[in-house]
């Protein structure tokens, strides 16, 4: 893809850092281009931070049920339904995704390009 743009700022990567910089700069009046080759939110939202924390929360809930008798609460041994845990993880991702979406960032005035980018010069990608 060959497009000639001359923004104040070009951000490569729509992970947490890139999204923060793009949103902040745009809100301060900068002309911003955000380039992402994959999913908005990057690895953190889609594969790493968010899914892992949702899994950890499920593990904590299971362990709390396991330890409940120590507090005088009898629940029986926890039964983990991995399909439901999986649904929970994806529900958490879906709840956060609109905050990281192309639509939101375009609404902030950011030009979002879904492509692979690399620097080819000091001011050129």
JSON list of C-alpha atoms in Angstrom, two decimals:
[
{"chain": "A", "resi": 1, "resn": "UNK", "atom": "CA", "xyz": [0.00, 0.00, 0.00]},
{"chain": "A", "resi": 2, "resn": "UNK", "atom": "CA", "xyz": [1.41, 3.38, -0.93]},
{"chain": "A", "resi": 3, "resn": "UNK", "atom": "CA", "xyz": [-0.19, 6.37, 0.77]},
{"chain": "A", "resi": 4, "resn": "UNK", "atom": "CA", "xyz": [1.44, 9.68, 1.35]},
{"chain": "A", "resi": 5, "resn": "UNK", "atom": "CA", "xyz": [0.46, 11.14, 4.70]},
{"chain": "A", "resi": 6, "resn": "UNK", "atom": "CA", "xyz": [2.26, 13.75, 6.76]},
{"chain": "A", "resi": 7, "resn": "UNK", "atom": "CA", "xyz": [0.93, 13.46, 10.31]},
{"chain": "A", "resi": 8, "resn": "UNK", "atom": "CA", "xyz": [2.44, 15.04, 13.38]},
{"chain": "A", "resi": 9, "resn": "UNK", "atom": "CA", "xyz": [2.90, 11.56, 14.84]},
{"chain": "A", "resi": 10, "resn": "UNK", "atom": "CA", "xyz": [2.90, 8.03, 13.48]},
{"chain": "A", "resi": 11, "resn": "UNK", "atom": "CA", "xyz": [2.47, 5.22, 15.99]},
{"chain": "A", "resi": 12, "resn": "UNK", "atom": "CA", "xyz": [3.33, 1.67, 14.96]},
{"chain": "A", "resi": 13, "resn": "UNK", "atom": "CA", "xyz": [1.46, -0.87, 17.05]},
{"chain": "A", "resi": 14, "resn": "UNK", "atom": "CA", "xyz": [-1.97, -0.70, 18.66]},
{"chain": "A", "resi": 15, "resn": "UNK", "atom": "CA", "xyz": [-1.04, -2.37, 21.92]},
{"chain": "A", "resi": 16, "resn": "UNK", "atom": "CA", "xyz": [-1.51, -0.58, 25.25]},
{"chain": "A", "resi": 17, "resn": "UNK", "atom": "CA", "xyz": [1.42, 1.79, 24.73]},
{"chain": "A", "resi": 18, "resn": "UNK", "atom": "CA", "xyz": [0.55, 2.68, 21.15]},
{"chain": "A", "resi": 19, "resn": "UNK", "atom": "CA", "xyz": [-3.11, 3.21, 21.95]},
{"chain": "A", "resi": 20, "resn": "UNK", "atom": "CA", "xyz": [-2.28, 5.44, 24.90]},
{"chain": "A", "resi": 21, "resn": "UNK", "atom": "CA", "xyz": [0.11, 7.59, 22.88]},
{"chain": "A", "resi": 22, "resn": "UNK", "atom": "CA", "xyz": [-2.24, 7.81, 19.89]},
{"chain": "A", "resi": 23, "resn": "UNK", "atom": "CA", "xyz": [-5.26, 8.79, 22.01]},
{"chain": "A", "resi": 24, "resn": "UNK", "atom": "CA", "xyz": [-3.33, 11.28, 24.12]},
{"chain": "A", "resi": 25, "resn": "UNK", "atom": "CA", "xyz": [-1.64, 12.96, 21.17]},
{"chain": "A", "resi": 26, "resn": "UNK", "atom": "CA", "xyz": [-4.88, 13.18, 19.25]},
{"chain": "A", "resi": 27, "resn": "UNK", "atom": "CA", "xyz": [-6.69, 14.70, 22.23]},
{"chain": "A", "resi": 28, "resn": "UNK", "atom": "CA", "xyz": [-3.92, 17.30, 22.45]},
{"chain": "A", "resi": 29, "resn": "UNK", "atom": "CA", "xyz": [-4.62, 18.26, 18.83]},
{"chain": "A", "resi": 30, "resn": "UNK", "atom": "CA", "xyz": [-1.93, 16.31, 16.99]},
{"chain": "A", "resi": 31, "resn": "UNK", "atom": "CA", "xyz": [-2.64, 14.72, 13.62]},
{"chain": "A", "resi": 32, "resn": "UNK", "atom": "CA", "xyz": [-2.01, 11.03, 14.39]},
{"chain": "A", "resi": 33, "resn": "UNK", "atom": "CA", "xyz": [-1.69, 7.92, 12.27]},
{"chain": "A", "resi": 34, "resn": "UNK", "atom": "CA", "xyz": [-1.82, 4.55, 14.03]},
{"chain": "A", "resi": 35, "resn": "UNK", "atom": "CA", "xyz": [-0.60, 1.48, 12.13]},
{"chain": "A", "resi": 36, "resn": "UNK", "atom": "CA", "xyz": [-1.41, -2.02, 13.36]},
{"chain": "A", "resi": 37, "resn": "UNK", "atom": "CA", "xyz": [-0.76, -5.26, 11.50]},
{"chain": "A", "resi": 38, "resn": "UNK", "atom": "CA", "xyz": [-3.04, -7.40, 13.66]},
{"chain": "A", "resi": 39, "resn": "UNK", "atom": "CA", "xyz": [-5.86, -6.90, 16.10]},
{"chain": "A", "resi": 40, "resn": "UNK", "atom": "CA", "xyz": [-6.43, -3.62, 17.88]},
{"chain": "A", "resi": 41, "resn": "UNK", "atom": "CA", "xyz": [-5.37, -3.96, 21.50]},
{"chain": "A", "resi": 42, "resn": "UNK", "atom": "CA", "xyz": [-2.34, -5.98, 20.44]},
{"chain": "A", "resi": 43, "resn": "UNK", "atom": "CA", "xyz": [-1.13, -9.08, 22.21]},
{"chain": "A", "resi": 44, "resn": "UNK", "atom": "CA", "xyz": [-2.08, -7.72, 25.64]},
{"chain": "A", "resi": 45, "resn": "UNK", "atom": "CA", "xyz": [-5.81, -7.58, 24.98]},
{"chain": "A", "resi": 46, "resn": "UNK", "atom": "CA", "xyz": [-6.10, -10.55, 22.65]},
{"chain": "A", "resi": 47, "resn": "UNK", "atom": "CA", "xyz": [-3.55, -13.15, 23.77]},
{"chain": "A", "resi": 48, "resn": "UNK", "atom": "CA", "xyz": [-1.59, -12.08, 26.84]},
{"chain": "A", "resi": 49, "resn": "UNK", "atom": "CA", "xyz": [-2.42, -9.76, 29.71]},
{"chain": "A", "resi": 50, "resn": "UNK", "atom": "CA", "xyz": [-6.20, -9.74, 29.64]},
{"chain": "A", "resi": 51, "resn": "UNK", "atom": "CA", "xyz": [-6.80, -13.45, 28.92]},
{"chain": "A", "resi": 52, "resn": "UNK", "atom": "CA", "xyz": [-4.20, -14.51, 31.47]},
{"chain": "A", "resi": 53, "resn": "UNK", "atom": "CA", "xyz": [-5.70, -12.30, 34.18]},
{"chain": "A", "resi": 54, "resn": "UNK", "atom": "CA", "xyz": [-9.18, -13.68, 33.42]},
{"chain": "A", "resi": 55, "resn": "UNK", "atom": "CA", "xyz": [-7.79, -17.23, 33.77]},
{"chain": "A", "resi": 56, "resn": "UNK", "atom": "CA", "xyz": [-6.05, -16.29, 37.03]},
{"chain": "A", "resi": 57, "resn": "UNK", "atom": "CA", "xyz": [-9.35, -14.86, 38.35]},
{"chain": "A", "resi": 58, "resn": "UNK", "atom": "CA", "xyz": [-11.07, -18.18, 37.56]},
{"chain": "A", "resi": 59, "resn": "UNK", "atom": "CA", "xyz": [-8.29, -20.05, 39.35]},
{"chain": "A", "resi": 60, "resn": "UNK", "atom": "CA", "xyz": [-8.63, -17.78, 42.38]},
{"chain": "A", "resi": 61, "resn": "UNK", "atom": "CA", "xyz": [-12.39, -18.42, 42.46]},
{"chain": "A", "resi": 62, "resn": "UNK", "atom": "CA", "xyz": [-11.80, -22.16, 42.33]},
{"chain": "A", "resi": 63, "resn": "UNK", "atom": "CA", "xyz": [-9.21, -21.97, 45.11]},
{"chain": "A", "resi": 64, "resn": "UNK", "atom": "CA", "xyz": [-11.53, -19.80, 47.23]},
{"chain": "A", "resi": 65, "resn": "UNK", "atom": "CA", "xyz": [-14.23, -22.48, 46.92]},
{"chain": "A", "resi": 66, "resn": "UNK", "atom": "CA", "xyz": [-11.66, -25.14, 47.82]},
{"chain": "A", "resi": 67, "resn": "UNK", "atom": "CA", "xyz": [-10.62, -23.20, 50.93]},
{"chain": "A", "resi": 68, "resn": "UNK", "atom": "CA", "xyz": [-14.16, -22.14, 51.95]},
{"chain": "A", "resi": 69, "resn": "UNK", "atom": "CA", "xyz": [-14.51, -24.91, 54.60]},
{"chain": "A", "resi": 70, "resn": "UNK", "atom": "CA", "xyz": [-11.64, -23.28, 56.52]},
{"chain": "A", "resi": 71, "resn": "UNK", "atom": "CA", "xyz": [-14.02, -20.37, 57.09]},
{"chain": "A", "resi": 72, "resn": "UNK", "atom": "CA", "xyz": [-17.01, -22.50, 58.01]},
{"chain": "A", "resi": 73, "resn": "UNK", "atom": "CA", "xyz": [-18.51, -22.40, 54.52]},
{"chain": "A", "resi": 74, "resn": "UNK", "atom": "CA", "xyz": [-19.21, -25.76, 52.93]},
{"chain": "A", "resi": 75, "resn": "UNK", "atom": "CA", "xyz": [-19.54, -25.68, 49.16]},
{"chain": "A", "resi": 76, "resn": "UNK", "atom": "CA", "xyz": [-18.18, -29.03, 48.12]},
{"chain": "A", "resi": 77, "resn": "UNK", "atom": "CA", "xyz": [-15.21, -29.41, 45.85]},
{"chain": "A", "resi": 78, "resn": "UNK", "atom": "CA", "xyz": [-15.16, -26.96, 42.94]},
{"chain": "A", "resi": 79, "resn": "UNK", "atom": "CA", "xyz": [-15.97, -28.27, 39.50]},
{"chain": "A", "resi": 80, "resn": "UNK", "atom": "CA", "xyz": [-14.17, -26.36, 36.77]},
{"chain": "A", "resi": 81, "resn": "UNK", "atom": "CA", "xyz": [-15.98, -26.27, 33.43]},
{"chain": "A", "resi": 82, "resn": "UNK", "atom": "CA", "xyz": [-13.24, -25.20, 31.05]},
{"chain": "A", "resi": 83, "resn": "UNK", "atom": "CA", "xyz": [-15.71, -24.36, 28.29]},
{"chain": "A", "resi": 84, "resn": "UNK", "atom": "CA", "xyz": [-17.36, -21.83, 30.63]},
{"chain": "A", "resi": 85, "resn": "UNK", "atom": "CA", "xyz": [-13.98, -20.50, 31.76]},
{"chain": "A", "resi": 86, "resn": "UNK", "atom": "CA", "xyz": [-13.13, -20.06, 28.07]},
{"chain": "A", "resi": 87, "resn": "UNK", "atom": "CA", "xyz": [-16.41, -18.16, 27.56]},
{"chain": "A", "resi": 88, "resn": "UNK", "atom": "CA", "xyz": [-15.57, -15.96, 30.54]},
{"chain": "A", "resi": 89, "resn": "UNK", "atom": "CA", "xyz": [-12.12, -15.15, 29.14]},
{"chain": "A", "resi": 90, "resn": "UNK", "atom": "CA", "xyz": [-13.57, -14.21, 25.76]},
{"chain": "A", "resi": 91, "resn": "UNK", "atom": "CA", "xyz": [-16.35, -12.22, 27.43]},
{"chain": "A", "resi": 92, "resn": "UNK", "atom": "CA", "xyz": [-13.73, -10.12, 29.24]},
{"chain": "A", "resi": 93, "resn": "UNK", "atom": "CA", "xyz": [-11.89, -9.52, 25.97]},
{"chain": "A", "resi": 94, "resn": "UNK", "atom": "CA", "xyz": [-15.16, -8.55, 24.24]},
{"chain": "A", "resi": 95, "resn": "UNK", "atom": "CA", "xyz": [-16.01, -6.13, 27.05]},
{"chain": "A", "resi": 96, "resn": "UNK", "atom": "CA", "xyz": [-12.69, -4.29, 26.69]},
{"chain": "A", "resi": 97, "resn": "UNK", "atom": "CA", "xyz": [-12.38, -4.45, 22.88]},
{"chain": "A", "resi": 98, "resn": "UNK", "atom": "CA", "xyz": [-14.65, -1.44, 22.13]},
{"chain": "A", "resi": 99, "resn": "UNK", "atom": "CA", "xyz": [-12.23, 0.78, 24.07]},
{"chain": "A", "resi": 100, "resn": "UNK", "atom": "CA", "xyz": [-9.42, -0.35, 21.77]},
{"chain": "A", "resi": 101, "resn": "UNK", "atom": "CA", "xyz": [-11.44, -0.43, 18.53]},
{"chain": "A", "resi": 102, "resn": "UNK", "atom": "CA", "xyz": [-10.73, 1.20, 15.20]},
{"chain": "A", "resi": 103, "resn": "UNK", "atom": "CA", "xyz": [-14.08, 2.99, 15.50]},
{"chain": "A", "resi": 104, "resn": "UNK", "atom": "CA", "xyz": [-13.18, 4.56, 18.83]},
{"chain": "A", "resi": 105, "resn": "UNK", "atom": "CA", "xyz": [-9.80, 5.76, 17.61]},
{"chain": "A", "resi": 106, "resn": "UNK", "atom": "CA", "xyz": [-11.18, 7.10, 14.36]},
{"chain": "A", "resi": 107, "resn": "UNK", "atom": "CA", "xyz": [-13.77, 8.89, 16.50]},
{"chain": "A", "resi": 108, "resn": "UNK", "atom": "CA", "xyz": [-10.86, 10.50, 18.35]},
{"chain": "A", "resi": 109, "resn": "UNK", "atom": "CA", "xyz": [-9.53, 11.72, 15.00]},
{"chain": "A", "resi": 110, "resn": "UNK", "atom": "CA", "xyz": [-6.79, 9.10, 14.61]},
{"chain": "A", "resi": 111, "resn": "UNK", "atom": "CA", "xyz": [-6.19, 7.67, 11.14]},
{"chain": "A", "resi": 112, "resn": "UNK", "atom": "CA", "xyz": [-5.97, 3.90, 11.65]},
{"chain": "A", "resi": 113, "resn": "UNK", "atom": "CA", "xyz": [-4.21, 1.78, 9.04]},
{"chain": "A", "resi": 114, "resn": "UNK", "atom": "CA", "xyz": [-4.33, -2.01, 9.26]},
{"chain": "A", "resi": 115, "resn": "UNK", "atom": "CA", "xyz": [-1.01, -2.90, 7.65]},
{"chain": "A", "resi": 116, "resn": "UNK", "atom": "CA", "xyz": [2.50, -4.00, 8.49]},
{"chain": "A", "resi": 117, "resn": "UNK", "atom": "CA", "xyz": [4.79, -1.02, 8.96]},
{"chain": "A", "resi": 118, "resn": "UNK", "atom": "CA", "xyz": [8.49, -0.45, 9.41]},
{"chain": "A", "resi": 119, "resn": "UNK", "atom": "CA", "xyz": [10.67, 2.60, 9.33]},
{"chain": "A", "resi": 120, "resn": "UNK", "atom": "CA", "xyz": [12.49, 3.09, 6.04]},
{"chain": "A", "resi": 121, "resn": "UNK", "atom": "CA", "xyz": [14.02, 6.41, 7.06]},
{"chain": "A", "resi": 122, "resn": "UNK", "atom": "CA", "xyz": [14.03, 8.87, 9.95]},
{"chain": "A", "resi": 123, "resn": "UNK", "atom": "CA", "xyz": [10.56, 10.19, 9.01]},
{"chain": "A", "resi": 124, "resn": "UNK", "atom": "CA", "xyz": [9.25, 7.54, 6.63]},
{"chain": "A", "resi": 125, "resn": "UNK", "atom": "CA", "xyz": [7.49, 4.23, 7.15]}
]
